[in-house]
Amino acid sequence: MVKAYILLTSAIGRVKDVFDRLKGLKNVKTVSIVTGPYDLIVLVEAEDLSTLTNTVVEEIREIEGVVDTNTAIIVQ
């Protein structure tokens, strides 16, 4: 099992829409709207690194309103 925090920046006015879409994704375990340099923090759990990569690149980054992501893979 591979886990990672995705630090996500959304377009202005789209945080709630992105939040709702993220909650529906299979490998997304938690989604939090936060203050600071990022708008949302997402915990993703996947079977392997390839699945994690696909979740970020092909699902999360394709959501309308997602501007940028920064992935922090949990190592311990």
XYZ file of C-alpha atoms in Angstrom:
76
model
C 0.000 0.000 0.000
C 1.290 3.448 -0.956
C -0.048 6.573 0.757
C 0.468 10.211 -0.136
C -0.752 13.655 0.752
C -1.713 15.739 -2.258
C -1.387 19.485 -1.606
C -3.753 21.079 -4.068
C -4.357 24.576 -5.374
C -7.728 25.298 -6.960
C -9.008 28.086 -9.152
C -10.620 31.036 -7.382
C -14.197 30.215 -6.470
C -13.836 26.484 -7.270
C -12.692 25.049 -3.919
C -16.073 23.556 -2.976
C -16.603 22.054 -6.450
C -13.151 20.450 -6.399
C -13.747 19.218 -2.826
C -16.979 17.499 -3.862
C -15.379 15.836 -6.899
C -12.378 14.605 -4.895
C -14.600 12.944 -2.295
C -16.009 10.681 -5.003
C -12.700 9.248 -6.199
C -11.932 5.623 -5.321
C -8.422 6.020 -3.866
C -9.137 9.261 -1.999
C -9.474 8.580 1.737
C -9.836 12.116 3.152
C -10.195 15.623 1.767
C -9.760 18.799 3.825
C -10.175 22.430 2.853
C -7.334 24.362 4.505
C -5.859 27.844 4.822
C -2.378 28.804 3.716
C -0.563 28.338 0.418
C -2.778 25.380 -0.584
C -6.557 25.141 -0.769
C -7.048 21.431 -0.103
C -5.092 18.525 1.349
C -6.015 15.073 0.078
C -4.953 11.713 1.523
C -4.665 9.076 -1.198
C -4.103 5.335 -0.655
C -3.275 3.108 -3.608
C -2.119 -0.473 -4.206
C 1.182 0.626 -5.703
C 3.105 3.634 -7.004
C 1.710 3.221 -10.514
C -1.873 3.369 -9.243
C -1.035 6.382 -7.097
C 0.494 8.138 -10.095
C -2.571 7.389 -12.231
C -4.874 8.692 -9.512
C -2.998 11.999 -9.385
C -2.319 12.484 -13.093
C -5.426 10.994 -14.701
C -8.067 11.705 -12.072
C -7.175 14.511 -9.660
C -5.340 16.788 -12.109
C -8.159 16.369 -14.652
C -10.801 17.824 -12.325
C -11.977 21.180 -13.620
C -10.759 23.850 -11.223
C -7.545 22.083 -10.151
C -4.676 24.481 -10.861
C -1.703 22.688 -9.290
C -0.798 19.681 -7.151
C 2.197 18.816 -4.993
C 2.483 15.153 -3.991
C 4.156 14.127 -0.728
C 4.503 10.338 -0.579
C 4.427 8.974 2.974
C 7.644 7.050 3.631
C 7.193 6.089 7.261
